[in-house]
PDB file of C-alpha atoms in Angstrom:
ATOM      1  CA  UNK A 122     118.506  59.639  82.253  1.00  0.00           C
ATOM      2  CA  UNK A 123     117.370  57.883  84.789  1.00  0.00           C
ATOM      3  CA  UNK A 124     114.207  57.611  86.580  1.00  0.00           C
ATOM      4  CA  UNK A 125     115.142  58.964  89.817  1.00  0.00           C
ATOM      5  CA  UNK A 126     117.474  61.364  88.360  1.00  0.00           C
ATOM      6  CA  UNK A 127     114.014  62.267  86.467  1.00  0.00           C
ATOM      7  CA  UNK A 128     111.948  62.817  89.550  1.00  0.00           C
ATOM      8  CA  UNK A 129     115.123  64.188  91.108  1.00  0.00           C
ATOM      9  CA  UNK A 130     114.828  67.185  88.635  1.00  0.00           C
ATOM     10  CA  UNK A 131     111.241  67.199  88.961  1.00  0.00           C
ATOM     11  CA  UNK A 132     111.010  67.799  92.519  1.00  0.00           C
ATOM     12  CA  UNK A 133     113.795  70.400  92.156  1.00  0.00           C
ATOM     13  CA  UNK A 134     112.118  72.446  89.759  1.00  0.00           C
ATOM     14  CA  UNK A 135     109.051  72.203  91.641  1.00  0.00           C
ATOM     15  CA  UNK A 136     110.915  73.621  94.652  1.00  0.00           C
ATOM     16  CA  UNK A 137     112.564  76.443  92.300  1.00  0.00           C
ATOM     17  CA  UNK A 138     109.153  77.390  91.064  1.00  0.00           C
ATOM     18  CA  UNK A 139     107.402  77.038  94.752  1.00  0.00           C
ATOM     19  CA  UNK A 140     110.521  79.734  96.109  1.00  0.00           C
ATOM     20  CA  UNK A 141     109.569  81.956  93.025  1.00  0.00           C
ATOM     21  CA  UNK A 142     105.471  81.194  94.208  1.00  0.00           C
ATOM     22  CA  UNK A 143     106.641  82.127  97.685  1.00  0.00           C
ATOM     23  CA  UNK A 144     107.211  86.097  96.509  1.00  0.00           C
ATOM     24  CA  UNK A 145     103.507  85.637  96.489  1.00  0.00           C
ATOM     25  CA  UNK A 146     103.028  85.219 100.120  1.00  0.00           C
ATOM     26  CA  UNK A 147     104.532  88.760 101.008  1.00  0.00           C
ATOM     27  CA  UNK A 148     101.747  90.387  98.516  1.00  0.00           C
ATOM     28  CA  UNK A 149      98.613  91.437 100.375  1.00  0.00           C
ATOM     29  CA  UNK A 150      95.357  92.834  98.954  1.00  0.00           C
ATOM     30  CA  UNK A 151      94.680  96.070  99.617  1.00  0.00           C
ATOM     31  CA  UNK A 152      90.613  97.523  99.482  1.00  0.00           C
ATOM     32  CA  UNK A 153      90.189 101.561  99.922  1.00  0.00           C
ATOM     33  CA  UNK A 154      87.081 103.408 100.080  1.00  0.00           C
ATOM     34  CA  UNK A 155      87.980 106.683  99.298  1.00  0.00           C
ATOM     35  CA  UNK A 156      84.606 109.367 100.025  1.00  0.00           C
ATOM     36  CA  UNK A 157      84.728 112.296  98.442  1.00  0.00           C
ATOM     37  CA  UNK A 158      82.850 115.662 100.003  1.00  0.00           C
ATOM     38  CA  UNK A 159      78.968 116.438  99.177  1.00  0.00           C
ATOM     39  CA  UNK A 160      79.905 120.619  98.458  1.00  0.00           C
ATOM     40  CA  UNK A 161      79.297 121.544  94.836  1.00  0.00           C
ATOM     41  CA  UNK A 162      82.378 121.574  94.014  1.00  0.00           C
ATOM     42  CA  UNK A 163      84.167 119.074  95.919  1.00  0.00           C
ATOM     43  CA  UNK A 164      84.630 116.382  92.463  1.00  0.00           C
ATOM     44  CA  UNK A 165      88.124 116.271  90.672  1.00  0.00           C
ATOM     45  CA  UNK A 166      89.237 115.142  87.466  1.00  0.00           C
ATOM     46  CA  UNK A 167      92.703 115.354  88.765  1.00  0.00           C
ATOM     47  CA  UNK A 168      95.223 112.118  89.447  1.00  0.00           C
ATOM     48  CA  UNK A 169      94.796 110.738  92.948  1.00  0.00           C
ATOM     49  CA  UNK A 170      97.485 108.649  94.485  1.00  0.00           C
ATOM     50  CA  UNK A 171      98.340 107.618  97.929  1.00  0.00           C
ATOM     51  CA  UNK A 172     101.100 106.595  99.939  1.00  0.00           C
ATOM     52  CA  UNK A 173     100.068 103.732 102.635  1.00  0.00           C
ATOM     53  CA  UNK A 174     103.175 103.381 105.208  1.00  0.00           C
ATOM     54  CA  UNK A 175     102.976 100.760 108.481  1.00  0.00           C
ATOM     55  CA  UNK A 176     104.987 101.620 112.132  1.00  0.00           C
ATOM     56  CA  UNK A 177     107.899 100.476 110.599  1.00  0.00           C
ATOM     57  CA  UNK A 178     108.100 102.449 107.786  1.00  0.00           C
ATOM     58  CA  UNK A 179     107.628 100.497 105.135  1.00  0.00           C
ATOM     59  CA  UNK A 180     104.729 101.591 102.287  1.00  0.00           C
ATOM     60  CA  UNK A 181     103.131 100.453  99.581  1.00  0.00           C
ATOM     61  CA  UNK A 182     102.444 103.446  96.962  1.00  0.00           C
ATOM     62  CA  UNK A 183      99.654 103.525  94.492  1.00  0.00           C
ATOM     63  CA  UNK A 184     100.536 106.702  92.100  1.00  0.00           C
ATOM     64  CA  UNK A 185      97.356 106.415  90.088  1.00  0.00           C
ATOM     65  CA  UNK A 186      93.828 105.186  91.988  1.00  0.00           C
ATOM     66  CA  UNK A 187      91.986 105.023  89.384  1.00  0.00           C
ATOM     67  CA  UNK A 188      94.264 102.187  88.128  1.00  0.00           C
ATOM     68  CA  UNK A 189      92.773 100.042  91.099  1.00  0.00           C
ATOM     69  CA  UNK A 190      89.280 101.396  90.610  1.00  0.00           C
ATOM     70  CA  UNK A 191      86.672  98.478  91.133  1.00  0.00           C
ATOM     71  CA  UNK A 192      83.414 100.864  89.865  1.00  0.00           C
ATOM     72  CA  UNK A 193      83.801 100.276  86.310  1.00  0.00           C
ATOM     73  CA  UNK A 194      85.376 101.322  82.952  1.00  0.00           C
ATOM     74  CA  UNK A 195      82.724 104.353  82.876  1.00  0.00           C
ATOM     75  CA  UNK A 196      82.693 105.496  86.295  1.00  0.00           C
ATOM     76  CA  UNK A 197      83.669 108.625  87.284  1.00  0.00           C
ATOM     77  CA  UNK A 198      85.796 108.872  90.461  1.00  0.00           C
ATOM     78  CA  UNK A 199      86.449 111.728  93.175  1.00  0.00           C
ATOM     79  CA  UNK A 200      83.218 112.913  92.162  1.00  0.00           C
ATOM     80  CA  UNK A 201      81.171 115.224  95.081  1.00  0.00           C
ATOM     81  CA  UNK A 202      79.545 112.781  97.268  1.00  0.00           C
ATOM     82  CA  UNK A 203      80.899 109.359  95.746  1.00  0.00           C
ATOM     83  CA  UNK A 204      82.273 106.497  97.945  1.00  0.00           C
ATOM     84  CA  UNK A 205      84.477 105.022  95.313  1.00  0.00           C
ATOM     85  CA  UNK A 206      86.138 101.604  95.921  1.00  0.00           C
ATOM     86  CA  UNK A 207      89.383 100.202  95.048  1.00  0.00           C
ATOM     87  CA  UNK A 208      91.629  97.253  95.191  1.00  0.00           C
ATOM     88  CA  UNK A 209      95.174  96.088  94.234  1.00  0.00           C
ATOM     89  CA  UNK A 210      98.005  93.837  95.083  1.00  0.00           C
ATOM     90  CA  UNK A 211     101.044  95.279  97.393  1.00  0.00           C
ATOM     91  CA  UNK A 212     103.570  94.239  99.816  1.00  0.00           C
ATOM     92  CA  UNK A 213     102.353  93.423 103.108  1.00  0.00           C
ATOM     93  CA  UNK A 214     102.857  95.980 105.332  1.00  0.00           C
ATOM     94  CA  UNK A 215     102.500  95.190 109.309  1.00  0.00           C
ATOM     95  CA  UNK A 216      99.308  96.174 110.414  1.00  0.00           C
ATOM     96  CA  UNK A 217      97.531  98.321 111.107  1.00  0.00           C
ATOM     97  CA  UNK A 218      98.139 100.780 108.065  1.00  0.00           C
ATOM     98  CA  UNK A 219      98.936 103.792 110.632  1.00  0.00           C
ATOM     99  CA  UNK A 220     100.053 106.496 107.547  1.00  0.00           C
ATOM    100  CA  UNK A 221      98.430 107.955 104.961  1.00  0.00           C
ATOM    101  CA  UNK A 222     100.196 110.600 101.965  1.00  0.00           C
ATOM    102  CA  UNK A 223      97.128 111.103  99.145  1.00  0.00           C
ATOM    103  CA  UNK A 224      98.411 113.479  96.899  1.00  0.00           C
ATOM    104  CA  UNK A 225      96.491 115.234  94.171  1.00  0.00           C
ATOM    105  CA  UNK A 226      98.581 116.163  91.226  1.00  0.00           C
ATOM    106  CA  UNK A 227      96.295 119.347  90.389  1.00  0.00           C
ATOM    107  CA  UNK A 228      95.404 118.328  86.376  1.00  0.00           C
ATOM    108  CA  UNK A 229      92.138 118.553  84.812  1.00  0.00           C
ATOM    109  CA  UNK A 230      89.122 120.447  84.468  1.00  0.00           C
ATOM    110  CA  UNK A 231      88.720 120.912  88.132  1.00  0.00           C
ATOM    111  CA  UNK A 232      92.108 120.386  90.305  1.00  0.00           C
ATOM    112  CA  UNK A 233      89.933 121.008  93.343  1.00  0.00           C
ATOM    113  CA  UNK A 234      89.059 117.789  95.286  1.00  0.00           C
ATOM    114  CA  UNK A 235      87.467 118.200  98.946  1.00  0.00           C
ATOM    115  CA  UNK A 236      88.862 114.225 100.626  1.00  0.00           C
ATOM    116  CA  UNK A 237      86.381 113.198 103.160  1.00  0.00           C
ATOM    117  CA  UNK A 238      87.781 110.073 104.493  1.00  0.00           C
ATOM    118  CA  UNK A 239      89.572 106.874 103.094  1.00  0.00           C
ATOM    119  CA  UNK A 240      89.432 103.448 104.869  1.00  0.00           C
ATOM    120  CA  UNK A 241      91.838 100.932 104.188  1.00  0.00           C
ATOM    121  CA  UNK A 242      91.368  97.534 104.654  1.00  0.00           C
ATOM    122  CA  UNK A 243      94.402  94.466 104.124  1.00  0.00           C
ATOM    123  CA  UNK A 244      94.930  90.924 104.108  1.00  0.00           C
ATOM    124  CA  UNK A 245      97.411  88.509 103.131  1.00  0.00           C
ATOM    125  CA  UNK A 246      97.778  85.090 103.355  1.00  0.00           C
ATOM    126  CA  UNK A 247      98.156  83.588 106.612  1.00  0.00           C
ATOM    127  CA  UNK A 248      97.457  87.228 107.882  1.00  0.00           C
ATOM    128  CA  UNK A 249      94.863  88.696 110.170  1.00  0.00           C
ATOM    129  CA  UNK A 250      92.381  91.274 107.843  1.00  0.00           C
ATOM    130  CA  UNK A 251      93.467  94.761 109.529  1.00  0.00           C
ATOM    131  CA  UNK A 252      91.074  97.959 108.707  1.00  0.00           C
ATOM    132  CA  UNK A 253      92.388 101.771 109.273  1.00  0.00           C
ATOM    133  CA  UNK A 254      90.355 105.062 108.672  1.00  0.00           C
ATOM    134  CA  UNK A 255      91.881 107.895 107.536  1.00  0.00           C
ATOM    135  CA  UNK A 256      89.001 111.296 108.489  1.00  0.00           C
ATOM    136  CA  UNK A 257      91.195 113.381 105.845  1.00  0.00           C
ATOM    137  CA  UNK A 258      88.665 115.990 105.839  1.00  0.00           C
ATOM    138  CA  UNK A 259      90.721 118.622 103.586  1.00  0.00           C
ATOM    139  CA  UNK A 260      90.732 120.287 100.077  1.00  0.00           C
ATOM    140  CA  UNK A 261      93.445 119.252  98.094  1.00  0.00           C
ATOM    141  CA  UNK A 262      93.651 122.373  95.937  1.00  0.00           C
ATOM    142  CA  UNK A 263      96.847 124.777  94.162  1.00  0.00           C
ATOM    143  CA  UNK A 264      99.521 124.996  97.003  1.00  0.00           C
ATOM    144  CA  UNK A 265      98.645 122.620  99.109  1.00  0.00           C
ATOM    145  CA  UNK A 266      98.127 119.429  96.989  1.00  0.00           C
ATOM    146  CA  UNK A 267      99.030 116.924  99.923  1.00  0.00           C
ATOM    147  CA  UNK A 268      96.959 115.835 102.871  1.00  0.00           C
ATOM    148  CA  UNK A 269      99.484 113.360 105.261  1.00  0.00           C
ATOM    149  CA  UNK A 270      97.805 111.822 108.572  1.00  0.00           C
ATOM    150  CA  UNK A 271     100.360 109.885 110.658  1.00  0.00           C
ATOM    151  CA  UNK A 272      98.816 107.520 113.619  1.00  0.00           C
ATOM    152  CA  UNK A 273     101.987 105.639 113.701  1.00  0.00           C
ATOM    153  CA  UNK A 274     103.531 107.309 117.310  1.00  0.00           C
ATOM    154  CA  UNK A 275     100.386 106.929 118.993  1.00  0.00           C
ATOM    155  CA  UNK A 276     100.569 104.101 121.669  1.00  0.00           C
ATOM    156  CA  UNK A 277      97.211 102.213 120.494  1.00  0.00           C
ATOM    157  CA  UNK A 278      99.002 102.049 116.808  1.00  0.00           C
ATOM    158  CA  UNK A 279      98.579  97.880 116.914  1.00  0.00           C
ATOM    159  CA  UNK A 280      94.780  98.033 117.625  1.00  0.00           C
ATOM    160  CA  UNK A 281      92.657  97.462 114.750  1.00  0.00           C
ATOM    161  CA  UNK A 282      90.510  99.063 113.259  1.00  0.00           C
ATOM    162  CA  UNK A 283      92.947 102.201 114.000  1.00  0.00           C
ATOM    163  CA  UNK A 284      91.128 106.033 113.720  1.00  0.00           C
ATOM    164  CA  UNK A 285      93.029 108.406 112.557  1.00  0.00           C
ATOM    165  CA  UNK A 286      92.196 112.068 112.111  1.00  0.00           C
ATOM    166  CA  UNK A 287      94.333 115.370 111.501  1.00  0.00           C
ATOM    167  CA  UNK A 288      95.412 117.506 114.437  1.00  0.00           C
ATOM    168  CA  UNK A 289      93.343 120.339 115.448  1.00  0.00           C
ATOM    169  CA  UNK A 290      95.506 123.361 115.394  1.00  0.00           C
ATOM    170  CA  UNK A 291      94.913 126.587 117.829  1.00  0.00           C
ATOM    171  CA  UNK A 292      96.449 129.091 115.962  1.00  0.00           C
ATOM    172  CA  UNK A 293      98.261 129.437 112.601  1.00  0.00           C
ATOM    173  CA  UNK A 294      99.027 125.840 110.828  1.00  0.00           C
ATOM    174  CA  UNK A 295     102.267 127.184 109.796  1.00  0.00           C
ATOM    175  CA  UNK A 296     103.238 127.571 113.537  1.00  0.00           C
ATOM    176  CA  UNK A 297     101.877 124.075 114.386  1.00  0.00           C
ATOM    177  CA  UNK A 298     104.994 123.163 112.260  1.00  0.00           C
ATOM    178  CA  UNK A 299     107.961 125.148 113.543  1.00  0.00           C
TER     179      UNK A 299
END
């Protein structure tokens, strides 16, 4: 083999593995603060996921929190009045975050959880940092284990950081819906 042919293949694998690298470059790191209500019973020792979903409709779902908890081996999360912080890798999603689906899966001890807020914060290489709040403000308890805020219709959507809170209701939320 020949020298060139040598560096030849060289360069080409280099490019092969710098294409594989580039999958890389669509990840973005994810941080959510996740605050949990101060009433006596708002802790849970139930699963916590969430959904995160962009204008576009793509999302990035985490079914297990915990698994990108940043408080330590020990801690114990969605506990009454904690601000517990996590992280993970994702796809980039185009920002702002402007949806939120955190889901409760109603296991454990105490399958009561009282959400407070979650913010989410994301960057990416060669990407602007973008930060959403979600105000939550539910209990995610038997029968209604899913909270859902959607800022994505609104026309400030592309400002950051984006506020989003639930609708206020007159009347029955069942009616809200029909």
């Amino acid at each position: 083999m020949s020298i060139r042919h040598f560096l030849f293949s060289i360069a080409f694998i280099s490019f092969l593995s710098s294409s594989d690298a580039g999958d890389l470059s669509d990840e973005c790191v994810y941080s959510l603060y996740v605050q949990t209500g101060t009433y006596i019973t708002a802790g849970t020792d139930s699963k916590v996921g969430v959904t995160l979903g962009d204008r576009t409709g793509k999302e990035v779902q985490v079914p297990e929190l915990r698994r990108w908890g940043l408080m330590g081996r020990d801690h114990d999360y969605f506990e009454g009045g904690n601000l517990d912080i996590f992280s993970g890798r994702g796809p980039c999603l185009r920002p702002p975050v402007c949806r939120l689906n955190v889901t409760s899966d109603g296991s454990g001890h105490r399958p009561g959880w009282y959400c407070q807020f979650i913010e989410v914060t994301f960057t990416g290489p060669r990407k602007e940092c973008s930060q959403s709040t979600f105000y939550v403000d539910q209990w995610l308890v038997a029968g209604d284990l899913t909270a859902i805020l959607d800022g994505c219709g609104r026309r400030d959507v592309t400002s950051t950081p984006l506020v989003v809170r639930k609708p206020i209701y007159i009347g029955s939320a069942a009616s809200a819906f029909q």
